[in-house]
CSV table of C-alpha atoms in Angstrom, one decimal:
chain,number,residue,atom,x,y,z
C,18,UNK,CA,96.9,89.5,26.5
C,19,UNK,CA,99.9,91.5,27.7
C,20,UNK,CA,97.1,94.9,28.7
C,21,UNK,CA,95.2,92.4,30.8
C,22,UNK,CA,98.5,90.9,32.9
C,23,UNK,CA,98.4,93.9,35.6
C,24,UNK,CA,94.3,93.7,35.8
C,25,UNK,CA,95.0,90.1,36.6
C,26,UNK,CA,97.2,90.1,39.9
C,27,UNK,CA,94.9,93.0,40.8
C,28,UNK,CA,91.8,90.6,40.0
C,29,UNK,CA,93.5,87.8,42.4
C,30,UNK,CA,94.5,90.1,45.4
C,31,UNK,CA,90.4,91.8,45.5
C,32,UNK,CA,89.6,87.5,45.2
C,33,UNK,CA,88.1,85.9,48.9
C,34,UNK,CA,91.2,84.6,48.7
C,35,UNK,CA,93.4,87.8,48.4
C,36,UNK,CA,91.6,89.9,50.9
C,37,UNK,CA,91.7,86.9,53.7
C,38,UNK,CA,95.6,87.1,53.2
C,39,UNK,CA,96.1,90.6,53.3
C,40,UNK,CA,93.6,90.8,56.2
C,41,UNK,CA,96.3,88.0,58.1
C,42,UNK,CA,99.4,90.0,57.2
C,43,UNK,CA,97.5,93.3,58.8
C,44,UNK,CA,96.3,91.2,61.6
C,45,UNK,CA,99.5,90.1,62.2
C,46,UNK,CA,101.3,93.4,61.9
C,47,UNK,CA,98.8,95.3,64.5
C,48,UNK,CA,99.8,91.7,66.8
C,49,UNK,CA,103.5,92.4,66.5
C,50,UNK,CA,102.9,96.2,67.2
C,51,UNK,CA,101.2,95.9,70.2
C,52,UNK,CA,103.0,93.1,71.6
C,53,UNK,CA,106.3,95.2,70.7
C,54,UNK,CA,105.2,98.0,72.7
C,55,UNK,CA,104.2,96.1,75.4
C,56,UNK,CA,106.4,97.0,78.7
C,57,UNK,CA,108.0,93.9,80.2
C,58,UNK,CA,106.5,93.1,83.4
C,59,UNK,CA,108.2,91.7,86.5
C,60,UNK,CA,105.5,89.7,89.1
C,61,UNK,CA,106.7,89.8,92.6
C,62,UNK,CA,104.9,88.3,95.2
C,63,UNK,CA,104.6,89.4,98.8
C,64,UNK,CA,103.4,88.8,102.7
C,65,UNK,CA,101.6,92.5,103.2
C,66,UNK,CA,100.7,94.2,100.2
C,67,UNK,CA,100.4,97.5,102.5
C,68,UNK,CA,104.5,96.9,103.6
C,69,UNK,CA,105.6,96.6,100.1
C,70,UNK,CA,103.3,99.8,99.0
C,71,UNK,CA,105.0,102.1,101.7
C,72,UNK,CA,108.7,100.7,100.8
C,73,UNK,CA,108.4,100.8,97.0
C,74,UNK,CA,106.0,104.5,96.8
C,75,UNK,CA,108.3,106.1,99.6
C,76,UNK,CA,111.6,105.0,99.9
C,77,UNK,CA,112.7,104.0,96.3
C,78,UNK,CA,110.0,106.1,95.3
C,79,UNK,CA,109.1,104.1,92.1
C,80,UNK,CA,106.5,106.0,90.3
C,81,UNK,CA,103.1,103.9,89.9
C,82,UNK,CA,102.0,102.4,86.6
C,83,UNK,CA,99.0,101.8,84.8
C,84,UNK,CA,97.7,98.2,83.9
C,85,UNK,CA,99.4,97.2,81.2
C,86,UNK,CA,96.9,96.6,78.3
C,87,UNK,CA,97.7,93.0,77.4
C,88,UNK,CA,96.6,92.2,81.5
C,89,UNK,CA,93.4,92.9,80.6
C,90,UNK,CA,92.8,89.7,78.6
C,91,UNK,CA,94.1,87.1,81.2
C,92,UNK,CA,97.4,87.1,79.8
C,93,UNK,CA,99.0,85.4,82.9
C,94,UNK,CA,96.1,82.5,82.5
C,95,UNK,CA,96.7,81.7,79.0
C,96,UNK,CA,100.7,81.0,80.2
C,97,UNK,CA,99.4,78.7,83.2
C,98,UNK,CA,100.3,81.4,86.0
C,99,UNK,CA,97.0,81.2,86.9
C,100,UNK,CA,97.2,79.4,90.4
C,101,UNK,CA,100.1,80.1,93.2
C,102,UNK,CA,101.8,77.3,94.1
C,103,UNK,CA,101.3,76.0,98.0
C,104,UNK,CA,105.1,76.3,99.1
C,105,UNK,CA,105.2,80.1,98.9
C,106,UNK,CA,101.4,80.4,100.7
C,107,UNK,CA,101.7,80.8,104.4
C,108,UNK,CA,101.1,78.0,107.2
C,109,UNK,CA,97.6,79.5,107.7
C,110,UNK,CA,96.9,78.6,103.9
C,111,UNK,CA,97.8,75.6,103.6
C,112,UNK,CA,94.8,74.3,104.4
C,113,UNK,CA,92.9,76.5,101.2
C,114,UNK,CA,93.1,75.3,98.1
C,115,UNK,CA,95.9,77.2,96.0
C,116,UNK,CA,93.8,78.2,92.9
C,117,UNK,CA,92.8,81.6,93.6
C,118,UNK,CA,93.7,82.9,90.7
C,119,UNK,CA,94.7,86.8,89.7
C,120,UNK,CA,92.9,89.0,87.6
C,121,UNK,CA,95.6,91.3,85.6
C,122,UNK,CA,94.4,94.5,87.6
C,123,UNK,CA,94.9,93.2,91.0
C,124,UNK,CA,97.8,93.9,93.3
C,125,UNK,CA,99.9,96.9,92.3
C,126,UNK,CA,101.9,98.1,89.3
C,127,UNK,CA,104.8,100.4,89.6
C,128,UNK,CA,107.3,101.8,86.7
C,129,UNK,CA,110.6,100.0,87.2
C,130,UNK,CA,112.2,101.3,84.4
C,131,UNK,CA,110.9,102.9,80.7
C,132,UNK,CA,109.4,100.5,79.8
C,133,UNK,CA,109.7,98.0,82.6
C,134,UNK,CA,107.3,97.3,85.0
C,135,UNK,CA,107.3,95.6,88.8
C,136,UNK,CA,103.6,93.6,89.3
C,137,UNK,CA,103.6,92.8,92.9
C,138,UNK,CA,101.2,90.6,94.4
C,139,UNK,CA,100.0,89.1,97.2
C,140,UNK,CA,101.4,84.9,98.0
C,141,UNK,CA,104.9,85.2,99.5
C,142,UNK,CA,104.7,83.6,103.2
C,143,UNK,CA,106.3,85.4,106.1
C,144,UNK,CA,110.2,84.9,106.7
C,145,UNK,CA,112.2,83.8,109.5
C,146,UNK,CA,112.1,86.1,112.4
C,147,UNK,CA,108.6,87.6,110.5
C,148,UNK,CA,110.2,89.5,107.7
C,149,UNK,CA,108.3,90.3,105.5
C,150,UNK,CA,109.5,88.4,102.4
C,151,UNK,CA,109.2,89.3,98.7
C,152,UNK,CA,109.6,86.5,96.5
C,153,UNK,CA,110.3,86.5,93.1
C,154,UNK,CA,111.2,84.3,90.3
C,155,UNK,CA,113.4,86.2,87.6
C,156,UNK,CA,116.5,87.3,88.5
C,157,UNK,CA,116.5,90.1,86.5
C,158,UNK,CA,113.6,91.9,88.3
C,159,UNK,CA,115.5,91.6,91.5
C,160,UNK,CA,119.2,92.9,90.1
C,161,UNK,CA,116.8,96.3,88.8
C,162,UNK,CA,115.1,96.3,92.6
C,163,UNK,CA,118.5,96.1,93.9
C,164,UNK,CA,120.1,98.3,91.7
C,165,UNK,CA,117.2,100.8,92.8
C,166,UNK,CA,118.1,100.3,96.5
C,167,UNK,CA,121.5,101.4,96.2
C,168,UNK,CA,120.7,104.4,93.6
C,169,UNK,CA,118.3,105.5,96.7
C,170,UNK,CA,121.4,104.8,99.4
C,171,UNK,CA,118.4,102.7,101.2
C,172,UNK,CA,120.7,100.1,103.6
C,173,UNK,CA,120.5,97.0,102.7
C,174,UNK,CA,123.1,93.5,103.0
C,175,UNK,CA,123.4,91.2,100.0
C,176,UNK,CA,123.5,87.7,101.1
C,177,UNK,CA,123.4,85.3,98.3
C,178,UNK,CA,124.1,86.0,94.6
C,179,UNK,CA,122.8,83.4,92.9
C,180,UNK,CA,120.1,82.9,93.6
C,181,UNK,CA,120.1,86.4,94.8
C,182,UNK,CA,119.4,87.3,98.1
C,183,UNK,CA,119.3,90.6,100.0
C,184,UNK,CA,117.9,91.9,103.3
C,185,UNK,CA,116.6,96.0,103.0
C,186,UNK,CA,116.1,98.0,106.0
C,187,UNK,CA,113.1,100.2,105.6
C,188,UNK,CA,113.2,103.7,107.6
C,189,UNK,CA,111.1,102.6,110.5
C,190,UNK,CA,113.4,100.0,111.2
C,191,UNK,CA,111.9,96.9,109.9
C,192,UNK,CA,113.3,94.1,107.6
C,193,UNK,CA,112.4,93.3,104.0
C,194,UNK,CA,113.8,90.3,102.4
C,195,UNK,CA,114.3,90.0,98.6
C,196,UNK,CA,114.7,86.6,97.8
C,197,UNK,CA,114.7,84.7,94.3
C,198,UNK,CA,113.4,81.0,93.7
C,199,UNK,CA,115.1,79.3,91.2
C,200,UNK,CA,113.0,76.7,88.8
């Protein structure tokens, strides 16, 4: 009996039973890879998707980035991020529904960091004074923006720290305000 002990666990791991398990733990190990190597991704929302392009490409010169992989498979839907919420929608929208939901792919992607990346969006309403106004919900995202600012000596005047709040003025002499909205 003691020859036929290592041809039996051998016997129960080739079993329907065996290869289901070890196809799970393989399964799972390709999950935790990919989502490891994921970058983190920042959303930022904004009132001109053509003012944030120039500010972030030219003046902090953030690098663009590819769609991150996981985007692709309605990631943000699957969380609930699929609809923007009416407050941050201009007074012209308010009278659209406030479902439009995002694909992954639209908007643009720039390289915030290694393996961060800034998402930004269209959905932010104008400011006072029309401002354009970038909107954003993690703090974090908008520490890194502002840390970028002042690393590119672009002028800006912090006015609230929590929740954060900054003004930026671009080159041609416009107004760009950062702003965070706490949940």
């Amino acid at each position: 009996m003691g020859v036929f002990g290592p041809l039996l666990a051998l016997d129960g791991l080739l079993s329907t039973q065996g290869v289901m398990v070890m196809l799970l733990v393989a399964y799972a190990g390709a999950m935790w890879m990919f989502l490891s190597s994921a970058p983190k991704v920042h959303t930022l929302m904004v009132s001109d998707l053509e003012v944030a392009r120039q500010f972030f490409e030219n003046e902090l010169q953030l690098r663009t980035a590819d769609v991150p992989l996981h985007y692709y498979y309605n990631y943000e839907q699957t969380l609930g991020l699929s609809a923007v919420d009416p407050i941050y929608m201009s007074a012209v929208d308010l009278g659209t529904p406030a479902s439009k939901s995002f694909s992954g792919n639209e908007g643009l992607w720039f390289q915030l960091k290694k393996n961060v990346q800034l998402h930004v969006i269209t959905g932010a309403s104008i400011g006072e004074k029309d401002r354009q106004r970038h909107v954003c919900f993690d703090h974090d995202c908008l520490e890194k923006i502002l840390v970028r600012v002042q690393t590119r000596y672009v002028k800006y005047k912090l006015r609230s720290e929590m929740p954060l709040n900054f003004l930026v003025k671009t080159l041609d002499g416009s107004v760009i305000e950062f702003s965070e909205v706490s949940a």
